[in-house]
Coordinates of C-alpha atoms in Angstrom, one line a residue:
Chain A
M151 CA -211.9 -47.8 -53.7
T152 CA -210.2 -50.9 -54.9
S153 CA -209.1 -53.1 -52.2
D154 CA -205.3 -52.9 -52.9
G155 CA -206.0 -49.0 -52.9
R156 CA -207.7 -49.7 -49.1
A157 CA -204.6 -51.9 -48.1
M158 CA -202.2 -49.1 -49.6
V159 CA -204.0 -46.1 -47.6
A160 CA -203.8 -48.9 -44.3
S161 CA -200.5 -49.4 -44.3
L162 CA -199.5 -45.7 -44.7
A163 CA -201.8 -44.7 -41.7
K164 CA -200.3 -48.0 -39.9
A165 CA -196.4 -46.6 -40.8
K166 CA -196.9 -43.1 -39.4
D167 CA -198.6 -44.8 -36.5
L168 CA -195.7 -47.2 -36.2
L169 CA -192.8 -44.0 -36.3
F170 CA -194.8 -42.2 -33.8
T171 CA -194.3 -45.4 -31.1
I172 CA -190.2 -46.4 -31.9
N173 CA -189.3 -42.6 -30.7
D174 CA -191.3 -43.6 -27.1
D175 CA -189.7 -46.6 -27.2
L176 CA -186.4 -45.8 -27.6
S177 CA -186.5 -43.1 -25.0
T178 CA -187.5 -45.3 -22.6
K179 CA -185.0 -48.3 -23.0
D180 CA -182.5 -48.9 -26.1
S181 CA -182.0 -52.4 -25.9
D182 CA -181.1 -54.4 -28.9
A183 CA -184.5 -55.7 -29.0
V184 CA -185.8 -52.5 -29.5
L185 CA -183.3 -51.3 -31.7
W186 CA -184.2 -54.3 -33.8
S187 CA -187.8 -54.2 -33.8
A188 CA -187.4 -50.0 -34.5
E189 CA -185.4 -51.3 -37.9
M190 CA -188.1 -54.1 -38.9
S191 CA -191.0 -51.3 -38.2
L192 CA -188.9 -48.6 -40.0
A193 CA -189.0 -51.6 -43.1
L194 CA -192.5 -51.5 -43.1
I195 CA -193.2 -47.9 -43.0
R196 CA -190.0 -47.8 -46.0
D197 CA -192.1 -50.1 -48.1
A198 CA -195.4 -48.5 -47.4
V199 CA -193.8 -45.3 -48.4
K200 CA -192.6 -46.8 -51.5
Q201 CA -195.8 -47.5 -52.0
G202 CA -197.8 -45.1 -51.4
Q203 CA -199.6 -42.1 -52.8
F204 CA -199.3 -38.9 -51.2
I205 CA -199.6 -35.1 -51.0
V206 CA -197.8 -33.3 -48.3
A207 CA -198.4 -29.6 -47.7
H208 CA -195.4 -27.1 -47.9
Y209 CA -193.5 -29.4 -50.5
D210 CA -194.0 -28.6 -54.0
N211 CA -195.4 -32.7 -54.9
G212 CA -195.5 -35.8 -53.3
E213 CA -192.3 -37.3 -55.1
E214 CA -190.3 -34.3 -52.9
A215 CA -191.4 -35.3 -49.8
R216 CA -191.5 -39.1 -50.2
S217 CA -188.1 -38.6 -50.9
V218 CA -187.5 -36.7 -47.7
A219 CA -189.3 -39.2 -45.9
L220 CA -187.3 -42.6 -47.2
S221 CA -183.7 -41.0 -46.7
S222 CA -184.4 -39.8 -43.3
I223 CA -186.1 -43.9 -42.8
L224 CA -182.9 -45.1 -44.6
R225 CA -180.7 -43.4 -43.0
A226 CA -182.3 -44.4 -39.2
M227 CA -182.5 -48.1 -40.7
D228 CA -178.8 -48.0 -41.3
L229 CA -177.9 -46.6 -37.6
C230 CA -180.2 -48.9 -36.2
R231 CA -178.0 -51.7 -37.5
V232 CA -174.9 -49.8 -36.2
A233 CA -176.4 -49.7 -32.7
R234 CA -176.2 -53.1 -32.6
K235 CA -172.9 -53.5 -32.9
K236 CA -170.5 -53.1 -29.9
L237 CA -170.2 -49.7 -29.2
F238 CA -168.8 -47.3 -26.0
W239 CA -171.3 -46.3 -24.0
W240 CA -171.0 -42.6 -25.2
E241 CA -171.7 -43.8 -28.8
R242 CA -174.7 -46.0 -28.4
Q243 CA -176.2 -42.9 -26.9
K244 CA -174.8 -41.3 -29.9
V245 CA -176.4 -43.4 -32.4
V246 CA -179.8 -44.0 -30.4
Q247 CA -180.2 -39.7 -30.4
Q248 CA -179.4 -39.5 -33.8
I249 CA -181.7 -42.4 -35.1
S250 CA -185.0 -40.6 -33.0
I251 CA -183.7 -37.2 -35.2
E252 CA -184.1 -39.4 -38.3
I253 CA -187.0 -40.4 -37.4
A254 CA -188.4 -37.1 -36.1
R255 CA -187.6 -35.9 -39.5
A256 CA -189.5 -38.4 -41.1
Q257 CA -192.4 -37.7 -38.5
E258 CA -192.4 -33.9 -39.8
V259 CA -193.1 -35.0 -43.4
M260 CA -195.2 -37.9 -42.5
R261 CA -197.3 -35.6 -39.6
R262 CA -198.4 -33.4 -43.2
V263 CA -199.3 -36.5 -45.5
D264 CA -202.5 -36.1 -47.2
F265 CA -203.6 -39.7 -48.2
Y266 CA -204.9 -39.9 -51.9
L267 CA -205.3 -42.2 -54.7
I268 CA -204.8 -41.7 -58.5
P269 CA -208.2 -43.1 -60.5
H270 CA -206.3 -45.4 -62.5
P271 CA -206.1 -43.9 -66.0
D272 CA -207.9 -47.0 -68.0
R273 CA -210.9 -46.7 -66.1
Chain B
M173 CA -145.8 -42.0 -27.7
S174 CA -148.2 -40.1 -25.4
D175 CA -151.9 -40.2 -25.8
N176 CA -151.8 -37.0 -27.1
N177 CA -149.7 -38.2 -30.5
V178 CA -151.6 -41.3 -30.7
L179 CA -155.1 -39.9 -31.2
K180 CA -153.4 -37.3 -33.5
Y181 CA -151.5 -40.3 -35.5
Q182 CA -154.9 -42.3 -35.3
I183 CA -157.0 -39.8 -36.8
I184 CA -154.2 -38.8 -39.8
S185 CA -154.5 -42.4 -40.9
I186 CA -158.4 -42.8 -40.7
R187 CA -158.3 -39.9 -42.6
G188 CA -155.5 -41.1 -45.1
A189 CA -157.8 -44.3 -45.7
L190 CA -160.8 -42.5 -46.2
D191 CA -158.7 -40.1 -48.7
L192 CA -157.8 -43.6 -50.9
A193 CA -161.5 -44.6 -50.6
A194 CA -163.0 -41.5 -51.7
S195 CA -160.6 -41.3 -54.5
D196 CA -161.3 -45.4 -55.3
L197 CA -165.0 -44.5 -55.3
G198 CA -164.4 -41.5 -57.2
R199 CA -163.1 -43.7 -60.1
I200 CA -166.1 -46.4 -60.1
M201 CA -168.4 -43.5 -60.1
A202 CA -166.2 -41.9 -63.4
E203 CA -166.5 -44.9 -65.1
K204 CA -168.6 -45.6 -68.2
P205 CA -171.9 -48.2 -66.8
D206 CA -171.0 -50.3 -69.6
A207 CA -167.4 -51.0 -68.5
K208 CA -166.3 -54.6 -68.1
P209 CA -167.5 -56.1 -64.6
S210 CA -163.8 -57.3 -63.8
F211 CA -163.1 -53.3 -63.2
F212 CA -165.9 -53.1 -60.9
V213 CA -165.1 -55.9 -59.1
A214 CA -161.3 -55.4 -58.6
N215 CA -162.8 -51.5 -57.6
S216 CA -165.2 -52.5 -55.4
A217 CA -162.5 -55.6 -53.5
R218 CA -160.4 -52.6 -53.1
L219 CA -162.4 -50.2 -51.6
L220 CA -164.1 -52.6 -49.6
T221 CA -160.2 -53.3 -48.0
V222 CA -159.6 -49.9 -47.4
L223 CA -163.2 -49.4 -45.7
T224 CA -161.8 -52.6 -43.1
R225 CA -158.9 -50.8 -42.2
A226 CA -160.4 -47.5 -42.0
E227 CA -163.2 -49.1 -39.6
L228 CA -160.7 -51.2 -37.9
R229 CA -158.8 -47.8 -37.5
M230 CA -162.2 -46.0 -36.2
S231 CA -162.2 -48.9 -33.4
D232 CA -159.1 -48.0 -32.5
L233 CA -159.9 -44.2 -32.2
S234 CA -163.3 -44.9 -30.4
A235 CA -160.9 -46.9 -27.8
T236 CA -158.3 -44.3 -27.4
V237 CA -161.4 -41.4 -26.4
N238 CA -162.9 -43.7 -24.3
A239 CA -159.8 -44.1 -22.0
S240 CA -158.7 -41.0 -22.3
V241 CA -159.5 -37.4 -20.5
I242 CA -159.4 -34.8 -23.2
V243 CA -159.4 -31.6 -22.1
G244 CA -160.8 -29.0 -23.8
D245 CA -164.2 -29.6 -25.7
D246 CA -164.3 -33.4 -24.8
N247 CA -168.4 -34.0 -26.0
E248 CA -167.5 -32.6 -29.3
I249 CA -164.6 -34.5 -30.2
R250 CA -166.6 -37.7 -28.7
D251 CA -169.3 -36.2 -31.2
R252 CA -167.3 -36.2 -33.8
V253 CA -165.8 -39.4 -33.4
A254 CA -168.7 -41.2 -32.4
L255 CA -170.7 -39.9 -35.9
A256 CA -167.3 -40.5 -38.0
R257 CA -167.3 -44.4 -37.1
F258 CA -170.9 -44.2 -38.0
E259 CA -170.4 -43.4 -41.4
V260 CA -167.5 -45.5 -42.2
I261 CA -169.5 -48.0 -40.4
S262 CA -172.8 -47.2 -43.0
A263 CA -170.2 -47.1 -45.6
R264 CA -168.1 -50.3 -44.8
S265 CA -171.4 -52.4 -44.9
G266 CA -172.8 -50.4 -48.4
A267 CA -169.4 -51.6 -50.2
I268 CA -169.6 -55.2 -49.0
D269 CA -172.6 -56.4 -51.8
L270 CA -171.5 -52.7 -54.1
A271 CA -170.3 -55.4 -57.0
D272 CA -173.5 -57.3 -57.3
K273 CA -175.8 -54.3 -57.5
G274 CA -175.7 -53.4 -61.0
P275 CA -177.6 -50.8 -62.7
S276 CA -178.2 -49.1 -59.2
L277 CA -174.2 -48.9 -58.7
G278 CA -174.2 -45.5 -59.7
D279 CA -176.8 -44.6 -56.5
Y280 CA -175.6 -47.0 -54.3
T281 CA -171.9 -45.6 -55.0
R282 CA -173.4 -42.2 -54.2
Y283 CA -174.3 -42.9 -50.9
I284 CA -171.1 -44.7 -49.8
A285 CA -169.1 -41.5 -50.9
Q286 CA -172.0 -39.4 -49.3
A287 CA -170.9 -41.5 -46.1
V288 CA -167.0 -41.0 -46.8
D289 CA -167.3 -37.8 -47.4
R290 CA -169.2 -36.8 -43.9
A291 CA -167.1 -39.0 -41.7
T292 CA -163.5 -36.9 -43.5
H293 CA -165.8 -33.5 -42.7
L294 CA -166.4 -34.4 -39.3
L295 CA -162.7 -35.8 -38.5
H296 CA -161.2 -32.6 -40.2
G297 CA -163.1 -30.7 -37.9
I298 CA -161.4 -32.2 -34.7
D299 CA -158.4 -29.3 -34.5
L300 CA -154.8 -31.0 -34.2
T301 CA -153.1 -28.3 -33.3
L302 CA -151.1 -28.7 -30.4
G303 CA -152.9 -27.7 -26.8
V304 CA -156.6 -27.8 -27.8
V305 CA -156.6 -31.7 -28.0
D306 CA -154.6 -32.6 -25.0
V307 CA -155.6 -35.8 -24.2
Y308 CA -153.9 -37.1 -20.4
S309 CA -153.1 -41.1 -20.3
M310 CA -155.6 -42.6 -17.7
P311 CA -154.4 -46.7 -17.8
D312 CA -157.1 -47.8 -15.5
A313 CA -159.8 -46.2 -17.6
R314 CA -158.6 -48.8 -20.6
S315 CA -160.3 -51.8 -19.1
A316 CA -163.4 -50.6 -18.5

């Protein structure tokens, strides 16, 4: 495996771990700092999911799974930005709940991810 | 105007703004990609104005809902208003840099259109028939 390949696998594995810790953080405290850090972590996960190559059980192909995970991650990031606006308590509660739902959707896909690397066609 | 009428007026007025946004988005999406840049600039600016108005009205609507006791399914209405507000905020943030999107303008416009559509759908789900939404003024709550 090339060093690029190893880095890709490592970043996808890190992304999976991060997805599971964001929800824990959000469920215990929903301060602006936690939301900010959640958005930054989601950005890392987004980049890893965009670059990585993976196959996922129960999906026809990796691209479909990638698109499902990406759309939930992007939406969760969007909601983290919304959550930092001045909101009433019931809106804040709702937005954090929505972020958790989107992260759970991404988790569901990522939980089934198997990392693999396609050999370069010229090698 | 009673709080009940204020709420209805605010919802109807946001629906109007969102309809305008949807029609602007439809016009942008229907245009050929090789249209003059001035077309996209003018329409994006108009869209941003409409969505800014919608976002401000959504904020007023949240304040009304926050300061009122809604008889009936209180949580349902709060949920819908909160979710619609998030969609409008997302749509407006998207519209801010729409003009700079170049070739990816199509996907981006679709993303904004979906947010506008979801907000419209959520607001249409609030029944404005008399007796279903009944809001009583709570002056003390307004300062909270």
